[in-house]
GROMACS .gro file of C-alpha atoms in nm:
model
  149
    1MET     CA    1   0.000   0.000   0.000
    2GLU     CA    2   0.120   0.350  -0.087
    3ILE     CA    3  -0.048   0.664   0.043
    4THR     CA    4  -0.009   0.937  -0.218
    5ALA     CA    5  -0.185   1.222  -0.037
    6PRO     CA    6  -0.175   1.395   0.198
    7ALA     CA    7   0.186   1.391   0.312
    8ASP     CA    8   0.249   1.277   0.668
    9ALA     CA    9   0.263   1.574   0.909
   10ALA     CA   10   0.065   1.792   0.665
   11VAL     CA   11  -0.086   2.116   0.792
   12VAL     CA   12  -0.420   2.215   0.639
   13HIS     CA   13  -0.678   2.486   0.694
   14HIS     CA   14  -0.993   2.304   0.579
   15GLY     CA   15  -1.236   2.092   0.776
   16SER     CA   16  -1.154   1.776   0.580
   17VAL     CA   17  -0.878   1.613   0.379
   18GLU     CA   18  -0.885   1.363   0.094
   19VAL     CA   19  -0.673   1.054   0.162
   20ARG     CA   20  -0.557   0.891  -0.164
   21GLY     CA   21  -0.337   0.595  -0.239
   22LEU     CA   22  -0.254   0.282  -0.433
   23VAL     CA   23  -0.282  -0.085  -0.339
   24HIS     CA   24  -0.157  -0.409  -0.485
   25PRO     CA   25  -0.324  -0.641  -0.556
   26ARG     CA   26  -0.572  -0.411  -0.720
   27ARG     CA   27  -0.865  -0.580  -0.549
   28ALA     CA   28  -0.731  -0.531  -0.197
   29ARG     CA   29  -0.970  -0.421   0.073
   30VAL     CA   30  -0.888  -0.076   0.220
   31LEU     CA   31  -1.001   0.074   0.548
   32VAL     CA   32  -0.962   0.442   0.639
   33LEU     CA   33  -1.040   0.517   1.003
   34GLY     CA   34  -1.183   0.165   1.026
   35ARG     CA   35  -1.434   0.221   0.743
   36PRO     CA   36  -1.425   0.040   0.408
   37VAL     CA   37  -1.323   0.254   0.112
   38HIS     CA   38  -1.400   0.192  -0.255
   39VAL     CA   39  -1.099   0.065  -0.455
   40ALA     CA   40  -1.095   0.103  -0.836
   41ARG     CA   41  -0.803  -0.020  -1.049
   42GLY     CA   42  -0.583  -0.029  -0.740
   43GLU     CA   43  -0.660   0.332  -0.643
   44PHE     CA   44  -0.851   0.445  -0.336
   45ARG     CA   45  -0.966   0.777  -0.196
   46ALA     CA   46  -1.165   0.886   0.106
   47VAL     CA   47  -1.262   1.225   0.248
   48VAL     CA   48  -1.182   1.241   0.617
   49PRO     CA   49  -1.326   1.509   0.848
   50LEU     CA   50  -1.071   1.688   1.065
   51ARG     CA   51  -1.102   1.855   1.402
   52VAL     CA   52  -0.890   2.159   1.488
   53GLY     CA   53  -0.545   2.050   1.603
   54ALA     CA   54  -0.366   1.720   1.552
   55ASN     CA   55  -0.547   1.432   1.377
   56LEU     CA   56  -0.428   1.074   1.334
   57ILE     CA   57  -0.565   0.891   1.029
   58ASP     CA   58  -0.508   0.517   1.012
   59VAL     CA   59  -0.518   0.337   0.676
   60GLY     CA   60  -0.514  -0.038   0.634
   61ALA     CA   61  -0.512  -0.273   0.336
   62SER     CA   62  -0.557  -0.646   0.313
   63ALA     CA   63  -0.598  -0.906   0.041
   64ARG     CA   64  -0.631  -1.279   0.031
   65GLY     CA   65  -0.286  -1.437   0.029
   66ALA     CA   66  -0.102  -1.113   0.122
   67ALA     CA   67   0.013  -0.973   0.454
   68PRO     CA   68  -0.199  -0.684   0.582
   69SER     CA   69  -0.046  -0.338   0.561
   70TRP     CA   70  -0.115  -0.050   0.801
   71ASN     CA   71  -0.004   0.310   0.796
   72ALA     CA   72  -0.094   0.622   0.993
   73LEU     CA   73  -0.089   0.985   0.882
   74ARG     CA   74  -0.062   1.285   1.107
   75VAL     CA   75  -0.258   1.583   0.974
   76THR     CA   76  -0.291   1.909   1.164
   77ARG     CA   77  -0.586   2.136   1.099
   78GLU     CA   78  -0.490   2.493   1.170
   79ALA     CA   79  -0.784   2.723   1.237
   80LEU     CA   80  -0.773   3.059   1.063
   81VAL     CA   81  -0.918   3.376   1.210
   82THR     CA   82  -1.013   3.691   1.019
   83LEU     CA   83  -0.828   4.002   1.131
   84PRO     CA   84  -1.089   4.264   1.229
   85ASP     CA   85  -1.069   4.632   1.143
   86LEU     CA   86  -0.884   4.784   1.437
   87ILE     CA   87  -0.820   5.129   1.289
   88GLY     CA   88  -0.949   5.392   1.533
   89ALA     CA   89  -0.966   5.152   1.828
   90THR     CA   90  -0.765   5.229   2.138
   91ARG     CA   91  -0.438   5.043   2.162
   92ASP     CA   92  -0.558   4.850   2.469
   93ASP     CA   93  -0.890   4.752   2.308
   94ALA     CA   94  -0.709   4.637   1.992
   95ILE     CA   95  -0.467   4.425   2.196
   96ALA     CA   96  -0.761   4.270   2.386
   97GLN     CA   97  -0.941   4.187   2.059
   98LEU     CA   98  -0.628   4.023   1.917
   99ASP     CA   99  -0.574   3.825   2.238
  100ALA     CA  100  -0.934   3.699   2.222
  101LEU     CA  101  -0.871   3.575   1.866
  102GLY     CA  102  -0.548   3.399   1.966
  103LEU     CA  103  -0.327   3.648   1.779
  104ARG     CA  104  -0.012   3.816   1.912
  105SER     CA  105   0.012   4.195   1.907
  106GLU     CA  106   0.329   4.387   1.829
  107VAL     CA  107   0.279   4.758   1.905
  108GLN     CA  108   0.483   5.046   1.764
  109GLU     CA  109   0.398   5.379   1.923
  110GLU     CA  110   0.465   5.683   1.708
  111GLY     CA  111   0.484   6.036   1.838
  112ASP     CA  112   0.714   6.278   2.013
  113LEU     CA  113   0.768   6.413   2.363
  114LEU     CA  114   0.460   6.635   2.336
  115ASP     CA  115   0.246   6.326   2.269
  116GLU     CA  116   0.386   6.168   2.586
  117LEU     CA  117   0.291   6.475   2.791
  118LEU     CA  118  -0.058   6.506   2.647
  119GLY     CA  119  -0.332   6.295   2.795
  120GLY     CA  120  -0.555   6.063   2.601
  121ASP     CA  121  -0.544   5.715   2.463
  122TRP     CA  122  -0.313   5.571   2.203
  123ILE     CA  123  -0.520   5.504   1.889
  124VAL     CA  124  -0.448   5.237   1.627
  125CYS     CA  125  -0.360   5.411   1.299
  126ALA     CA  126  -0.252   5.107   1.094
  127THR     CA  127  -0.224   4.730   1.108
  128ARG     CA  128   0.003   4.494   0.923
  129PRO     CA  129  -0.137   4.279   0.775
  130PRO     CA  130  -0.449   4.483   0.699
  131ALA     CA  131  -0.801   4.398   0.820
  132GLY     CA  132  -0.975   4.111   0.644
  133ASN     CA  133  -0.669   3.886   0.616
  134GLU     CA  134  -0.703   3.531   0.747
  135LEU     CA  135  -0.429   3.432   0.990
  136PRO     CA  136  -0.346   3.118   1.186
  137ARG     CA  137  -0.385   3.141   1.563
  138GLY     CA  138  -0.058   3.254   1.718
  139ALA     CA  139   0.034   3.481   1.425
  140GLY     CA  140   0.163   3.829   1.501
  141VAL     CA  141  -0.016   4.151   1.405
  142HIS     CA  142   0.182   4.477   1.392
  143LEU     CA  143  -0.014   4.774   1.530
  144THR     CA  144   0.097   5.130   1.470
  145ALA     CA  145  -0.049   5.357   1.739
  146ALA     CA  146  -0.038   5.731   1.800
  147LYS     CA  147  -0.224   5.993   2.004
  148ALA     CA  148  -0.361   6.129   1.674
  149CYS     CA  149  -0.357   5.954   1.337
   0.00000   0.00000   0.00000
């Protein structure tokens, strides 16, 4: 048995993955996660649902007169989050929103001594990447903040 996709230790962003492979003899019986899978001309494929985080997918093949073959794939589903529009939010509110989404904040405060002496909140003037981008949890977001944008 040869598993052709996905690669072991693959990282994906979707809720499922298609497991594909080849078996010999061509009429071998294949199980993916303990369920029979259709085999045609020695090729098999099965769509496997994934939960967020690490997933272990076992694949087995057997045929009359041949030793059974087993393999296991590790597939990690990484959840993506959409970066909200933080422009105009206070620095502290923006950091709290990013923390709640599982994103790291990297803040660059721009201004001069007068800005330090003046009261008021630091306001987010720009983000990198911009709002709307999809990021994996744990990714960093650069915030540029100032007293006035």
